[in-house]
GROMACS .gro file of C-alpha atoms in nm:
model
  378
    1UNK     CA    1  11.090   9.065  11.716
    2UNK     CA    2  10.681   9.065  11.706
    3UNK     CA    3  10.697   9.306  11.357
    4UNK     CA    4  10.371   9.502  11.269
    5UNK     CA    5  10.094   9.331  11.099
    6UNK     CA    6   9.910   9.530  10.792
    7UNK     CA    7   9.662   9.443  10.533
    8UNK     CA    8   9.690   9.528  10.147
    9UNK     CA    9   9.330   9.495   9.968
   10UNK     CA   10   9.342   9.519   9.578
   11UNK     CA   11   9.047   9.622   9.390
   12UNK     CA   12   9.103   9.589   9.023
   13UNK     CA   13   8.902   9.750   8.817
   14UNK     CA   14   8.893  10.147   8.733
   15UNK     CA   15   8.639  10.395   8.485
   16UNK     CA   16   8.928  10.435   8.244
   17UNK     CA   17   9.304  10.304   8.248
   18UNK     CA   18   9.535  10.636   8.235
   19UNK     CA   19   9.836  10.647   8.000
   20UNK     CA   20  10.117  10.713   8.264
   21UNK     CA   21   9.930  10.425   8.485
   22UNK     CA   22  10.135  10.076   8.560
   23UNK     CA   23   9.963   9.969   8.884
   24UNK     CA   24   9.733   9.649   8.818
   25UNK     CA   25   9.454   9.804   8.674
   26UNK     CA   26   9.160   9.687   8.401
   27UNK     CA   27   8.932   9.958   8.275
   28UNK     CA   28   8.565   9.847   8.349
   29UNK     CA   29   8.407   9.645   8.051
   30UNK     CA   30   8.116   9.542   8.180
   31UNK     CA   31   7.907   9.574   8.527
   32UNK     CA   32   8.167   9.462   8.831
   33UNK     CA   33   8.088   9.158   8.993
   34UNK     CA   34   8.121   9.326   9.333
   35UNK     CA   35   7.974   9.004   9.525
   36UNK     CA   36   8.115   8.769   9.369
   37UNK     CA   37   8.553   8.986   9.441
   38UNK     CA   38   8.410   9.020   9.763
   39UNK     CA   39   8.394   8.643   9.840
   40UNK     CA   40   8.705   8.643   9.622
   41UNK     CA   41   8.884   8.832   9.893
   42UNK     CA   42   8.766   8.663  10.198
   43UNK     CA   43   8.830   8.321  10.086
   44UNK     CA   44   9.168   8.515   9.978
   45UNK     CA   45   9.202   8.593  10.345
   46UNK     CA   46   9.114   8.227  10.490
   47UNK     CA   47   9.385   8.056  10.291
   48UNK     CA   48   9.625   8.329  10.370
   49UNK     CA   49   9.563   8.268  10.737
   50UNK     CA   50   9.563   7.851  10.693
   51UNK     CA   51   9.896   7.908  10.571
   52UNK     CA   52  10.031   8.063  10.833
   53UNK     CA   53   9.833   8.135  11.146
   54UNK     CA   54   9.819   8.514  11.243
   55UNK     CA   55   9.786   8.644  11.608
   56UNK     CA   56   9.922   8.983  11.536
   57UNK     CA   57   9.660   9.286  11.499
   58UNK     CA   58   9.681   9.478  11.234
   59UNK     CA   59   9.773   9.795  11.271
   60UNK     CA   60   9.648   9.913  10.903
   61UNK     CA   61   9.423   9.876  10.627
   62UNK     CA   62   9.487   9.979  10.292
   63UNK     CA   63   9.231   9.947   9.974
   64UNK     CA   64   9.412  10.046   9.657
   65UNK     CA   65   9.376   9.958   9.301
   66UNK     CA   66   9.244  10.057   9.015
   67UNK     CA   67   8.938  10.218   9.197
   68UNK     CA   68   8.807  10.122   9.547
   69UNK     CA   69   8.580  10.404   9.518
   70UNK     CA   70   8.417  10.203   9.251
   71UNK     CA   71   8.231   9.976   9.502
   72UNK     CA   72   7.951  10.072   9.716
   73UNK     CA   73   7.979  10.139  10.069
   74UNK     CA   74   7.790   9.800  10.146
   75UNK     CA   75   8.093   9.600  10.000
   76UNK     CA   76   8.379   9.814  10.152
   77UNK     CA   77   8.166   9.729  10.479
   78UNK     CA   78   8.134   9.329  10.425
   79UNK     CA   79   8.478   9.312  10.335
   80UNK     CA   80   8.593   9.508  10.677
   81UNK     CA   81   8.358   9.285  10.877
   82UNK     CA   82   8.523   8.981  10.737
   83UNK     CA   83   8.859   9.084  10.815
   84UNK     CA   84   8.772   9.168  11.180
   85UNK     CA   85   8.599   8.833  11.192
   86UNK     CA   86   8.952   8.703  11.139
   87UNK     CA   87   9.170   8.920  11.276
   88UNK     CA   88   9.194   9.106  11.562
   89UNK     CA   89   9.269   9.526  11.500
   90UNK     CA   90   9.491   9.783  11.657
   91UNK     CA   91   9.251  10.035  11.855
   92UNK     CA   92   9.352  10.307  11.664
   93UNK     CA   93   9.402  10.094  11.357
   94UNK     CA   94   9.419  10.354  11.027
   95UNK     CA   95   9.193  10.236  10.728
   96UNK     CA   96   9.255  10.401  10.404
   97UNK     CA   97   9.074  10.377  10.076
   98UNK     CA   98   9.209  10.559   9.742
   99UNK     CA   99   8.924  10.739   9.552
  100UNK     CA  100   8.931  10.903   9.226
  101UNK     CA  101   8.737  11.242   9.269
  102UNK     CA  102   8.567  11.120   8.898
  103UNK     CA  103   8.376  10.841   9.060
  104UNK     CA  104   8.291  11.069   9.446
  105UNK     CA  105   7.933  11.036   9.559
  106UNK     CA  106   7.856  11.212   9.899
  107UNK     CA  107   7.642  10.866   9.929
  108UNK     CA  108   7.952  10.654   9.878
  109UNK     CA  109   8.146  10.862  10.104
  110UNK     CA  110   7.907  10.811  10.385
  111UNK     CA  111   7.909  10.446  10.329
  112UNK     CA  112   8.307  10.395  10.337
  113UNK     CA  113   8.293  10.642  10.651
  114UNK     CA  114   8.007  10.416  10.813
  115UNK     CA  115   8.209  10.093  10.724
  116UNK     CA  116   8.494  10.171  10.918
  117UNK     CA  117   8.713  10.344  10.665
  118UNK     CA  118   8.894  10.641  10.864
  119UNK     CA  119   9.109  10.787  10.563
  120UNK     CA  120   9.074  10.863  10.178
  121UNK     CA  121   9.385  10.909   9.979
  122UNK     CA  122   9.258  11.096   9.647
  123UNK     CA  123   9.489  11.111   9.316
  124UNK     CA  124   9.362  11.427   9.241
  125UNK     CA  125   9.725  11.483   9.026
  126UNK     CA  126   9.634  11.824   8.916
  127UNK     CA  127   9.443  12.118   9.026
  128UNK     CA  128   9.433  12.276   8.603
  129UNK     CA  129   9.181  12.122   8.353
  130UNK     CA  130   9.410  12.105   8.019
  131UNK     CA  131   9.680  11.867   8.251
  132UNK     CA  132   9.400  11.694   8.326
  133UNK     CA  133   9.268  11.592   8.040
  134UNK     CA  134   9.643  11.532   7.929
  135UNK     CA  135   9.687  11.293   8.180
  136UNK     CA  136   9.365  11.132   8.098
  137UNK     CA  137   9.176  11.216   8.411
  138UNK     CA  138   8.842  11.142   8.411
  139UNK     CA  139   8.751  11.429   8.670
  140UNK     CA  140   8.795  11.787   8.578
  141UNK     CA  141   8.937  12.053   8.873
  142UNK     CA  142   8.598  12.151   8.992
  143UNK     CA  143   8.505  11.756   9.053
  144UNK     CA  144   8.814  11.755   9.237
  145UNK     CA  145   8.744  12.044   9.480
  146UNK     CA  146   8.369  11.869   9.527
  147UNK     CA  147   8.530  11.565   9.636
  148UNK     CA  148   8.747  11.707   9.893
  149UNK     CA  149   8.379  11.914  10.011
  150UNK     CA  150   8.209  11.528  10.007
  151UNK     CA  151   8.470  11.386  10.187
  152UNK     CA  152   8.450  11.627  10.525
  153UNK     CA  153   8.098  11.647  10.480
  154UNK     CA  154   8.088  11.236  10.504
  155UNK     CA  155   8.325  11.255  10.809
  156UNK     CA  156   8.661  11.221  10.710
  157UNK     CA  157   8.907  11.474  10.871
  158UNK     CA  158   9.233  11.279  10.753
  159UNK     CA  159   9.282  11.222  10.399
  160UNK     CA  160   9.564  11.247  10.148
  161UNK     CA  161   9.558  11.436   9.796
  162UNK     CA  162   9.806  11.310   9.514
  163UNK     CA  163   9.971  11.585   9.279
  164UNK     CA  164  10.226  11.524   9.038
  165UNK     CA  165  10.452  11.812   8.854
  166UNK     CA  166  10.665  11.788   8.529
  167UNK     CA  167  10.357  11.721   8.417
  168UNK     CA  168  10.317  11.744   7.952
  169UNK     CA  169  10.488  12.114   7.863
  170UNK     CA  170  10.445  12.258   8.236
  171UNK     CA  171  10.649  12.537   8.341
  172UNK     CA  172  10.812  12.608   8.729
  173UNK     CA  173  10.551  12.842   8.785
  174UNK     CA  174  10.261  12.633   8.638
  175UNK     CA  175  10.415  12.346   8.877
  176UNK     CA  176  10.412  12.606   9.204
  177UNK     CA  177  10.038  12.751   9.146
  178UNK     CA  178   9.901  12.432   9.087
  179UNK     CA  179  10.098  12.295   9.420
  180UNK     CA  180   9.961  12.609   9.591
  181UNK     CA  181   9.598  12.563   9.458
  182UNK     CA  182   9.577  12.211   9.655
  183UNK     CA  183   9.730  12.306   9.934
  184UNK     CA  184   9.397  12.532  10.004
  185UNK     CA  185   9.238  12.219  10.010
  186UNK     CA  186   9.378  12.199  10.337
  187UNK     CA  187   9.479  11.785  10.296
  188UNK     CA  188   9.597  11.680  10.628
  189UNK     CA  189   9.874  11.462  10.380
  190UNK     CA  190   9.954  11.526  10.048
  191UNK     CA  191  10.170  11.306   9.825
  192UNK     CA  192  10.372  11.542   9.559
  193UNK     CA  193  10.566  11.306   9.279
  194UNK     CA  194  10.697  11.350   8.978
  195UNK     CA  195  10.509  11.176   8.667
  196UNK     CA  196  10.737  10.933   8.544
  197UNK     CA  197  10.713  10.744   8.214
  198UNK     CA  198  10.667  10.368   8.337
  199UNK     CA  199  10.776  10.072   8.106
  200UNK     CA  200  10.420   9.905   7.935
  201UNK     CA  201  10.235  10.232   7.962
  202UNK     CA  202  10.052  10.455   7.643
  203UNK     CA  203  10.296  10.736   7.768
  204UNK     CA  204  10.634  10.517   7.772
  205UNK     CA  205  10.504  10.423   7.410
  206UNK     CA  206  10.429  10.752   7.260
  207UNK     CA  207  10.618  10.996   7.508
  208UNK     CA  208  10.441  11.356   7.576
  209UNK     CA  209  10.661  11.643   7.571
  210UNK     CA  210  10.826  11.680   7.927
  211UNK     CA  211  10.969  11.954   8.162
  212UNK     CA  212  11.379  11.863   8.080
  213UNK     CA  213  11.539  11.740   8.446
  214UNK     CA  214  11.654  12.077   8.587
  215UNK     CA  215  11.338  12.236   8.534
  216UNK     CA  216  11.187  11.942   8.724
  217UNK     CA  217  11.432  11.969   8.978
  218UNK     CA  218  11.358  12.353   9.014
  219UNK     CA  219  10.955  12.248   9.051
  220UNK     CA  220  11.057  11.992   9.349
  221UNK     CA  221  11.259  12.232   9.542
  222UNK     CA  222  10.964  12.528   9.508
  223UNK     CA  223  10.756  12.276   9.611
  224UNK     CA  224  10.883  12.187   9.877
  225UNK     CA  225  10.962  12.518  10.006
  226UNK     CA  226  10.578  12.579   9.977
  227UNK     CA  227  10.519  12.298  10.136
  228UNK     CA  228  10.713  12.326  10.445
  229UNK     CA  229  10.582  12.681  10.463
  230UNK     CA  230  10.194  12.561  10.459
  231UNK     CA  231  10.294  12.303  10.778
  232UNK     CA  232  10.338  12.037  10.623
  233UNK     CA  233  10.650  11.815  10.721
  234UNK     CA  234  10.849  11.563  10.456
  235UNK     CA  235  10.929  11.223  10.607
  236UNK     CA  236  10.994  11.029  10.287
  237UNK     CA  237  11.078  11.100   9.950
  238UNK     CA  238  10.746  11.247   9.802
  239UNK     CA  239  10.514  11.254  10.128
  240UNK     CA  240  10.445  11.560  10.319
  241UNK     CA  241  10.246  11.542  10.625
  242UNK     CA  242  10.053  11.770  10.900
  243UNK     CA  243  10.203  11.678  11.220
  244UNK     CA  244  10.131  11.353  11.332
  245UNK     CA  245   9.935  11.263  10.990
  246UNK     CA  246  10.176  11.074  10.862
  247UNK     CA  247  10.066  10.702  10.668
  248UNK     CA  248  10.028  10.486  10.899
  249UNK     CA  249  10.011  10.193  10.645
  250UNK     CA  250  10.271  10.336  10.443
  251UNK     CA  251  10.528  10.360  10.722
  252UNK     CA  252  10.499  10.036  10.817
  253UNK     CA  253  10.624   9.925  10.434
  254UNK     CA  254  10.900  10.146  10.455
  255UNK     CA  255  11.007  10.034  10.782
  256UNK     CA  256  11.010   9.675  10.672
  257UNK     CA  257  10.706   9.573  10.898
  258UNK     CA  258  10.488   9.306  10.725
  259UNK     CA  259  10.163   9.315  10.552
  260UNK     CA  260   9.936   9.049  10.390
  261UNK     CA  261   9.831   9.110  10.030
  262UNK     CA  262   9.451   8.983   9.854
  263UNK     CA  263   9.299   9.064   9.579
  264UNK     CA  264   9.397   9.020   9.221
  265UNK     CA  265   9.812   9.131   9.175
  266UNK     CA  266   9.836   9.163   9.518
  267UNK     CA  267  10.166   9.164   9.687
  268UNK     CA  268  10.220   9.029  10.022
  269UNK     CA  269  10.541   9.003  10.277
  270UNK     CA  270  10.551   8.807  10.628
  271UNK     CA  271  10.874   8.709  10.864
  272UNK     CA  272  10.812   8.383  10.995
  273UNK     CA  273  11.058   8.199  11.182
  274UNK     CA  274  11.322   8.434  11.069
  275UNK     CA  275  11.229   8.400  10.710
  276UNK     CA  276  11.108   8.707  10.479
  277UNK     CA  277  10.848   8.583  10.221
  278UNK     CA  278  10.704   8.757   9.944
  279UNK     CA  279  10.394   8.641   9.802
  280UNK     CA  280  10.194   8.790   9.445
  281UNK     CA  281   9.843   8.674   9.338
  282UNK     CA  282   9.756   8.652   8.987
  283UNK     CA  283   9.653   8.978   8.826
  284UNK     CA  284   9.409   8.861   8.634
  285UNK     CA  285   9.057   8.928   8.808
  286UNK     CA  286   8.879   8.655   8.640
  287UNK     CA  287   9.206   8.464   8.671
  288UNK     CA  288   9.235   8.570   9.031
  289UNK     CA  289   8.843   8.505   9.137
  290UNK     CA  290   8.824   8.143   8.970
  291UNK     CA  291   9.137   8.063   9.190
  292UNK     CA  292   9.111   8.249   9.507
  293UNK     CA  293   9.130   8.041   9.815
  294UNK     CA  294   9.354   7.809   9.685
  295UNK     CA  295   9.765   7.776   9.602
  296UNK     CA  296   9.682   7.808   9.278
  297UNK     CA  297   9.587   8.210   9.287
  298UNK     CA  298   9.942   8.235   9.414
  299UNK     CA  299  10.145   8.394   9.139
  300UNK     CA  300  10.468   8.348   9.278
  301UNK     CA  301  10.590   8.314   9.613
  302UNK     CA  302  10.978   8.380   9.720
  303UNK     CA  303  11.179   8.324   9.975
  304UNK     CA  304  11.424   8.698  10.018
  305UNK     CA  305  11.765   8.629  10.190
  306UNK     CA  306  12.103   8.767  10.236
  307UNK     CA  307  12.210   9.045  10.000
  308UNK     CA  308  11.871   9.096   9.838
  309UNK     CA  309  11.716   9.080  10.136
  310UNK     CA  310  11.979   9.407  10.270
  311UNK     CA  311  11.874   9.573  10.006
  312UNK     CA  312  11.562   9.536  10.013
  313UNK     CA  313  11.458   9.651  10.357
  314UNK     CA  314  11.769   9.965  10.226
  315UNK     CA  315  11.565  10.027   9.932
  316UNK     CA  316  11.262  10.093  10.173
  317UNK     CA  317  11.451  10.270  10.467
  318UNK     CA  318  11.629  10.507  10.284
  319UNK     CA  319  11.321  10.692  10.124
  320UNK     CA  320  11.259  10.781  10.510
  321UNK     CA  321  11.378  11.077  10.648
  322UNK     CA  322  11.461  10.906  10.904
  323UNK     CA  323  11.695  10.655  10.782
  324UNK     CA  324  11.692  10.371  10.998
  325UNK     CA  325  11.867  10.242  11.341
  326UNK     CA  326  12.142   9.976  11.316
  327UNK     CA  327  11.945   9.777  11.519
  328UNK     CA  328  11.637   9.761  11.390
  329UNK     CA  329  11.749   9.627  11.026
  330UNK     CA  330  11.922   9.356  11.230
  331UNK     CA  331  11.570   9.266  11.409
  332UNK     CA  332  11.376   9.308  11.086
  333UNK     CA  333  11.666   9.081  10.878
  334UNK     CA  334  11.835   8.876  11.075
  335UNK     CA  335  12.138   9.009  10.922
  336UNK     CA  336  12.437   9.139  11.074
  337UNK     CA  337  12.488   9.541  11.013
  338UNK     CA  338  12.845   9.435  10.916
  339UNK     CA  339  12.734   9.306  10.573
  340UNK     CA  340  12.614   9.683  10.502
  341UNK     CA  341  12.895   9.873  10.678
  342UNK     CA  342  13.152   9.891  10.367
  343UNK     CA  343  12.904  10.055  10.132
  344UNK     CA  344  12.773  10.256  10.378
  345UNK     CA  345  13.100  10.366  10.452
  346UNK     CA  346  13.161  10.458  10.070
  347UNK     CA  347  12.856  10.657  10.083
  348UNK     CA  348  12.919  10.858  10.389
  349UNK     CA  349  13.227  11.000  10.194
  350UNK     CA  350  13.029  11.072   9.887
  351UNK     CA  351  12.820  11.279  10.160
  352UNK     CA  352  12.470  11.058  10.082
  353UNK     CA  353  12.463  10.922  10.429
  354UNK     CA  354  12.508  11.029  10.802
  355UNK     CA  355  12.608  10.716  10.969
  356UNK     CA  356  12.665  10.684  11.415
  357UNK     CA  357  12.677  10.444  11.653
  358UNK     CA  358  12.290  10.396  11.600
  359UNK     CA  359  12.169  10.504  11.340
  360UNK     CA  360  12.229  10.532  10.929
  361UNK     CA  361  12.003  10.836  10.709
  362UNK     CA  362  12.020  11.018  10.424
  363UNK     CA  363  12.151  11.313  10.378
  364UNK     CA  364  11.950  11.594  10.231
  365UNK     CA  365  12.189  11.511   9.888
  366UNK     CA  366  12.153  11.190   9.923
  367UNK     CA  367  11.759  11.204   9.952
  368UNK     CA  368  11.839  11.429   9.579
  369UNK     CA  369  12.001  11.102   9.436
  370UNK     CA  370  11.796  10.821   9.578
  371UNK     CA  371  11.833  10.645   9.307
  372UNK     CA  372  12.198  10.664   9.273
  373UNK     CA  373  12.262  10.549   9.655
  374UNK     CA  374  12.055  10.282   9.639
  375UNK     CA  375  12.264  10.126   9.302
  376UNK     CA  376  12.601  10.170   9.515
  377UNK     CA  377  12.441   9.971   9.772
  378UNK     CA  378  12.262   9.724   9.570
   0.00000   0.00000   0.00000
């Protein structure tokens, strides 16, 4: 089976590392050396491709970090043209690049749109000042609703706003205002999550006081009755979309398709010859830029078989609506659906699962305890 073919870029560096933050991320010290990442990345790419030769298109483009929005549109542009010096693209292929509404300049925005870039995802997180500066945000409310102004005015009719709720001493109807303040932002996705304290974070190390877990659960139900009510459908666990806006890039992770990873910390997964690889750079960026283009930026690479490998390609089909069909984990495993079919079968009586001749997915209970059906199966 001829899986899809993605493209992770990592961009390392942000204005200011938030406290709840555990993505690979190093506040900015000192002027970027955008030039020098961006032949990083391409000779990144080259060895990537000498390893294993690509034919596939790619179907998506993803620049996440840190801050993407941090480099100028003329970088964002060489690094496109070197990828489709390389590889051949989709027609329709979706490029995204995350922004923080902080660091939005209509002149930037014009630059990613002129590039090639087709979609901004924007962690705007909250729509009220004081959460804000809780979180750490750099951007205030008013910076947030420019950004969203800068990014139509630049071009871009399909981007995605973040939001999170249970947010530091927030109340349900705190949670549902601020919900209902972005949605008149009119996002054509919006990503709605709960903050989370994340191990090796300044929150996870001196805790802010939290919403308690019913009064969290109470702000994800409201919200997604608002949601559903402003037209926008949820296909996976915290992503709502207009019809037919759904992540591209996104999908194709949760569906088990494969993607190549660059940039510093960047995580990579190909099926060749019926083996699933998984491939991490060094996180470093000086670390990463001194090696790139050779073995040696490779952090660790893995091969992923039998029981980890069923769980892995669970962990990411079960956050999907949509569950997934019998057949298609056998195509994107190689494994027989019998290894799965007596856990399943546990959690179709605990009424997690619907499970039929084709197809396993999650019941609307089971979507509630994600986390609980995916340690049965695991």
């Amino acid at each position: 089976m001829n899986l899809p073919l993605s493209l992770y870029i990592h961009i390392p560096w942000c204005a200011k590392k938030c406290p709840y933050c555990d993505f690979n991320s190093h506040a900015v010290r000192a002027p970027i050396p955008e030039a020098e990442y961006v032949d990083a990345l391409l000779r990144d790419l080259d060895h990537e491709l000498r390893d294993a030769a690509e034919s596939r298109p790619l179907r998506s483009i993803f620049f996440g970090g840190g801050t993407p929005s941090l480099f100028s549109g003329a970088a964002i542009a060489r690094i496109l043209d070197g990828v489709a010096a390389r590889l051949a693209f989709v027609p329709d292929i979706e490029i995204t690049l995350e922004a923080n509404p902080g660091t939005a300049e209509a002149e930037r925005f014009a630059g990613y749109r002129a590039a090639g870039v087709n979609r901004l995802s924007m962690g705007v997180q909250s729509l009220d000042d004081a959460q804000l500066k809780a979180l750490g945000r750099i951007h205030g409310a008013a910076e947030a609703r420019a950004a969203v102004q800068m990014a139509r005015a630049a071009g871009f009719q399909n981007f995605n706003l973040d939001l999170m709720f249970a947010l530091p001493r927030q109340t349900e109807a705190e949670a549902a205002a601020d919900l209902a303040a972005l949605i008149t932002l009119a996002p054509t996705h919006i990503s709605y999550y709960h903050l989370t304290l994340e191990p090796n974070t300044a929150f996870a190390a001196a805790p802010p006081p939290l919403p308690d877990s019913d009064s969290a659960y109470a702000m994800l139900e409201a919200g997604q009755a608002l949601l559903t009510a402003a037209g926008y459908g949820q296909y996976e666990t915290s992503a709502y979309a207009r019809p037919g806006r759904e992540a591209v890039h996104n999908l194709n992770y949760w569906r088990f398709g494969d993607y190549l990873g660059i940039g510093a910390g960047a995580h990579g997964k190909r099926s060749l010859n019926g083996v699933v690889e998984r491939r991490a750079r060094h996180k470093h960026p000086k670390t990463y830029m001194e090696t790139a283009g050779t073995a040696q930026s490779l952090q660790e690479v893995r091969t992923v078989a039998g029981d980890e490998l069923a769980f892995e390609y669970c962990l990411n089909a079960l956050r999907l609506h949509e569950g997934f069909a019998k057949a298609d984990f056998e195509a994107r495993t190689g494994l027989a659906f019998s290894l799965l079919e007596p856990r399943l079968a546990r959690q179709r009586q605990k009424g997690l699962i619907t499970l039929d001749a084709s197809h396993v997915r999650p019941t609307p209970l089971g979507r509630d305890h994600l986390n609980t059906l995916l340690a049965d199966l695991l």
